[in-house]
mmCIF file of C-alpha atoms in Angstrom:
data_model
loop_
_atom_site.group_PDB
_atom_site.id
_atom_site.type_symbol
_atom_site.label_atom_id
_atom_site.label_comp_id
_atom_site.label_asym_id
_atom_site.label_seq_id
_atom_site.Cartn_x
_atom_site.Cartn_y
_atom_site.Cartn_z
ATOM 1 C CA UNK G 1 236.878 161.997 24.117
ATOM 2 C CA UNK G 2 238.628 163.567 21.131
ATOM 3 C CA UNK G 3 242.346 163.464 20.311
ATOM 4 C CA UNK G 4 243.529 166.428 18.224
ATOM 5 C CA UNK G 5 246.634 166.017 16.072
ATOM 6 C CA UNK G 6 248.235 168.880 14.136
ATOM 7 C CA UNK G 7 251.442 170.613 13.166
ATOM 8 C CA UNK G 8 252.937 173.018 15.677
ATOM 9 C CA UNK G 9 253.822 176.567 14.597
ATOM 10 C CA UNK G 10 255.711 179.464 16.201
ATOM 11 C CA UNK G 11 256.528 182.867 14.691
ATOM 12 C CA UNK G 12 254.763 181.965 11.412
ATOM 13 C CA UNK G 13 256.907 178.846 10.804
ATOM 14 C CA UNK G 14 256.603 175.148 11.616
ATOM 15 C CA UNK G 15 258.047 174.442 15.037
ATOM 16 C CA UNK G 16 261.399 172.656 15.076
ATOM 17 C CA UNK G 17 261.553 169.256 16.716
ATOM 18 C CA UNK G 18 261.605 169.808 20.472
ATOM 19 C CA UNK G 19 260.670 173.489 20.087
ATOM 20 C CA UNK G 20 257.759 175.255 21.783
ATOM 21 C CA UNK G 21 254.632 175.794 19.680
ATOM 22 C CA UNK G 22 252.393 178.831 20.044
ATOM 23 C CA UNK G 23 249.685 177.427 17.784
ATOM 24 C CA UNK G 24 248.668 174.490 15.614
ATOM 25 C CA UNK G 25 247.602 174.135 11.975
ATOM 26 C CA UNK G 26 246.062 171.340 9.910
ATOM 27 C CA UNK G 27 244.534 169.804 13.025
ATOM 28 C CA UNK G 28 242.466 166.670 12.774
ATOM 29 C CA UNK G 29 240.178 165.394 15.514
ATOM 30 C CA UNK G 30 239.957 161.662 16.161
ATOM 31 C CA UNK G 31 237.043 160.818 18.422
ATOM 32 C CA UNK G 32 236.574 157.628 20.379
ATOM 33 C CA UNK G 33 233.149 156.086 20.253
ATOM 34 C CA UNK G 34 231.748 155.091 23.605
ATOM 35 C CA UNK G 35 230.606 151.517 23.834
ATOM 36 C CA UNK G 36 227.915 150.596 26.311
ATOM 37 C CA UNK G 37 228.740 147.467 28.283
ATOM 38 C CA UNK G 38 225.840 145.032 28.385
ATOM 39 C CA UNK G 39 225.947 143.060 31.641
ATOM 40 C CA UNK G 40 225.971 139.304 31.254
ATOM 41 C CA UNK G 41 223.072 137.280 32.685
ATOM 42 C CA UNK G 42 225.581 134.812 34.133
ATOM 43 C CA UNK G 43 229.170 134.795 35.341
ATOM 44 C CA UNK G 44 230.415 132.000 33.074
ATOM 45 C CA UNK G 45 232.625 134.324 30.994
ATOM 46 C CA UNK G 46 233.345 137.768 32.436
ATOM 47 C CA UNK G 47 235.728 139.827 30.307
ATOM 48 C CA UNK G 48 237.881 142.508 31.965
ATOM 49 C CA UNK G 49 240.604 142.861 29.367
ATOM 50 C CA UNK G 50 243.296 141.585 29.678
ATOM 51 C CA UNK G 51 241.687 139.255 32.243
ATOM 52 C CA UNK G 52 239.018 136.647 31.660
ATOM 53 C CA UNK G 53 237.089 135.325 34.669
ATOM 54 C CA UNK G 54 234.699 132.405 34.781
ATOM 55 C CA UNK G 55 232.777 131.618 37.977
ATOM 56 C CA UNK G 56 232.370 127.835 37.981
ATOM 57 C CA UNK G 57 230.304 127.689 41.174
ATOM 58 C CA UNK G 58 229.467 129.710 44.259
ATOM 59 C CA UNK G 59 227.744 128.717 47.479
ATOM 60 C CA UNK G 60 226.617 130.838 50.405
ATOM 61 C CA UNK G 61 226.127 129.360 53.869
ATOM 62 C CA UNK G 62 224.672 130.811 57.039
ATOM 63 C CA UNK G 63 224.821 129.045 60.392
ATOM 64 C CA UNK G 64 222.147 129.204 63.073
ATOM 65 C CA UNK G 65 222.996 131.691 65.794
ATOM 66 C CA UNK G 66 225.774 133.394 63.807
ATOM 67 C CA UNK G 67 225.537 136.739 62.022
ATOM 68 C CA UNK G 68 227.788 135.686 59.159
ATOM 69 C CA UNK G 69 227.385 134.660 55.545
ATOM 70 C CA UNK G 70 230.227 132.422 54.404
ATOM 71 C CA UNK G 71 230.714 132.394 50.645
ATOM 72 C CA UNK G 72 232.956 130.071 48.636
ATOM 73 C CA UNK G 73 233.542 130.838 44.961
ATOM 74 C CA UNK G 74 235.204 128.425 42.551
ATOM 75 C CA UNK G 75 236.583 130.205 39.482
ATOM 76 C CA UNK G 76 238.950 130.151 36.509
ATOM 77 C CA UNK G 77 241.069 133.265 35.890
ATOM 78 C CA UNK G 78 243.415 133.858 32.965
ATOM 79 C CA UNK G 79 245.302 136.828 31.554
ATOM 80 C CA UNK G 80 245.963 137.648 27.917
ATOM 81 C CA UNK G 81 249.709 138.287 27.678
ATOM 82 C CA UNK G 82 249.741 139.358 24.019
ATOM 83 C CA UNK G 83 249.956 143.054 24.933
ATOM 84 C CA UNK G 84 252.290 144.863 27.269
ATOM 85 C CA UNK G 85 250.428 147.323 29.443
ATOM 86 C CA UNK G 86 251.125 149.516 32.445
ATOM 87 C CA UNK G 87 249.726 149.054 35.917
ATOM 88 C CA UNK G 88 246.230 147.579 35.929
ATOM 89 C CA UNK G 89 244.195 150.000 38.015
ATOM 90 C CA UNK G 90 240.812 148.302 37.627
ATOM 91 C CA UNK G 91 239.268 146.591 40.645
ATOM 92 C CA UNK G 92 236.700 143.823 40.679
ATOM 93 C CA UNK G 93 233.844 144.510 43.087
ATOM 94 C CA UNK G 94 232.018 141.440 44.388
ATOM 95 C CA UNK G 95 228.514 142.276 45.611
ATOM 96 C CA UNK G 96 226.336 139.702 47.361
ATOM 97 C CA UNK G 97 222.612 140.288 47.854
ATOM 98 C CA UNK G 98 220.775 138.035 50.309
ATOM 99 C CA UNK G 99 217.121 136.922 49.875
ATOM 100 C CA UNK G 100 215.897 140.006 51.795
ATOM 101 C CA UNK G 101 217.803 142.473 49.620
ATOM 102 C CA UNK G 102 220.608 143.168 52.096
ATOM 103 C CA UNK G 103 223.833 143.942 50.170
ATOM 104 C CA UNK G 104 227.435 143.236 51.093
ATOM 105 C CA UNK G 105 230.521 143.844 48.966
ATOM 106 C CA UNK G 106 234.267 143.211 48.722
ATOM 107 C CA UNK G 107 236.795 144.906 46.447
ATOM 108 C CA UNK G 108 239.201 142.423 44.832
ATOM 109 C CA UNK G 109 242.441 142.757 42.877
ATOM 110 C CA UNK G 110 242.716 140.345 39.969
ATOM 111 C CA UNK G 111 245.876 138.242 40.141
ATOM 112 C CA UNK G 112 246.354 139.029 43.861
ATOM 113 C CA UNK G 113 243.115 138.469 45.815
ATOM 114 C CA UNK G 114 242.025 136.112 43.038
ATOM 115 C CA UNK G 115 245.155 134.210 41.918
ATOM 116 C CA UNK G 116 245.422 133.040 38.309
ATOM 117 C CA UNK G 117 244.572 129.476 37.408
ATOM 118 C CA UNK G 118 241.827 126.943 36.887
ATOM 119 C CA UNK G 119 239.425 125.755 39.578
ATOM 120 C CA UNK G 120 240.784 128.157 42.182
ATOM 121 C CA UNK G 121 238.777 128.878 45.303
ATOM 122 C CA UNK G 122 238.048 132.189 47.026
ATOM 123 C CA UNK G 123 236.340 132.286 50.438
ATOM 124 C CA UNK G 124 234.968 135.319 52.186
ATOM 125 C CA UNK G 125 232.743 136.018 55.170
ATOM 126 C CA UNK G 126 230.263 138.864 55.420
ATOM 127 C CA UNK G 127 229.096 139.838 58.899
ATOM 128 C CA UNK G 128 225.580 141.176 59.125
ATOM 129 C CA UNK G 129 222.293 140.892 60.969
ATOM 130 C CA UNK G 130 220.542 138.123 59.098
ATOM 131 C CA UNK G 131 216.844 137.580 59.547
ATOM 132 C CA UNK G 132 216.314 134.624 61.895
ATOM 133 C CA UNK G 133 213.644 133.289 59.520
ATOM 134 C CA UNK G 134 216.194 132.983 56.728
ATOM 135 C CA UNK G 135 216.508 129.253 56.216
ATOM 136 C CA UNK G 136 218.053 129.050 52.758
ATOM 137 C CA UNK G 137 217.183 130.196 49.278
ATOM 138 C CA UNK G 138 219.491 131.991 46.866
ATOM 139 C CA UNK G 139 221.986 134.804 46.884
ATOM 140 C CA UNK G 140 222.613 137.059 43.908
ATOM 141 C CA UNK G 141 226.200 137.741 43.020
ATOM 142 C CA UNK G 142 227.009 140.873 41.002
ATOM 143 C CA UNK G 143 230.465 141.621 39.612
ATOM 144 C CA UNK G 144 231.469 145.208 38.830
ATOM 145 C CA UNK G 145 234.521 146.687 37.139
ATOM 146 C CA UNK G 146 235.577 149.768 39.115
ATOM 147 C CA UNK G 147 237.998 152.266 37.585
ATOM 148 C CA UNK G 148 238.568 155.817 38.839
ATOM 149 C CA UNK G 149 235.504 155.577 41.135
ATOM 150 C CA UNK G 150 233.213 154.597 38.243
ATOM 151 C CA UNK G 151 231.454 151.206 38.346
ATOM 152 C CA UNK G 152 230.203 149.158 35.441
ATOM 153 C CA UNK G 153 228.123 146.022 36.049
ATOM 154 C CA UNK G 154 229.786 143.098 34.264
ATOM 155 C CA UNK G 155 227.325 140.351 35.126
ATOM 156 C CA UNK G 156 225.033 138.805 37.683
ATOM 157 C CA UNK G 157 223.952 135.306 38.661
ATOM 158 C CA UNK G 158 222.000 133.511 41.422
ATOM 159 C CA UNK G 159 223.629 130.840 43.580
ATOM 160 C CA UNK G 160 222.308 128.599 46.389
ATOM 161 C CA UNK G 161 222.197 129.752 49.991
ATOM 162 C CA UNK G 162 222.242 126.921 52.524
ATOM 163 C CA UNK G 163 221.288 127.040 56.172
ATOM 164 C CA UNK G 164 223.147 125.044 58.785
ATOM 165 C CA UNK G 165 221.373 124.315 62.083
ATOM 166 C CA UNK G 166 223.312 124.511 65.322
ATOM 167 C CA UNK G 167 224.314 121.101 66.668
ATOM 168 C CA UNK G 168 221.854 119.854 69.253
ATOM 169 C CA UNK G 169 223.029 118.519 72.597
ATOM 170 C CA UNK G 170 221.192 115.903 74.557
ATOM 171 C CA UNK G 171 219.932 117.107 77.960
ATOM 172 C CA UNK G 172 220.946 113.718 79.453
ATOM 173 C CA UNK G 173 224.521 113.735 78.213
ATOM 174 C CA UNK G 174 226.124 110.989 76.211
ATOM 175 C CA UNK G 175 226.092 108.338 78.864
ATOM 176 C CA UNK G 176 229.138 106.632 80.289
ATOM 177 C CA UNK G 177 230.142 105.004 83.546
ATOM 178 C CA UNK G 178 227.496 105.107 86.249
ATOM 179 C CA UNK G 179 224.566 105.746 83.879
#
């Protein structure tokens, strides 16, 4: 991306303030250097200027007989208010990958879906066909910054996946009068 700055001219003279230029002289190009974002190996300090997100903990849980992965994320979210900016059009994409490589994702708005503050909690449920042999393990959580349909991986980390067995019922009942 290059920004060109120069003096406007029309009819062989410098253009008056507010006038229409037909050409430019003494132009100078100012180029912006692209900076590659290196994804973090953890989610302890994710920077999405002016926001700063820190995932304190995350846990995934699947229940026997249900095709759902319940995820609870504990996080800290703050915003740098030193600069005044327009509408923040970036989205945070939360991607969860189960032990078999199945991916699920949610698009989140910082400050709305994830309210500001310390030790806040965000819960979400992903419905899918989980392998019946899946009895725990880990899930990988990836966070992406999405802007104008372009995604950049911000960081990734593994979190525990727990398995909850269905409650068992006794074939004889619980007893009572007349037993």
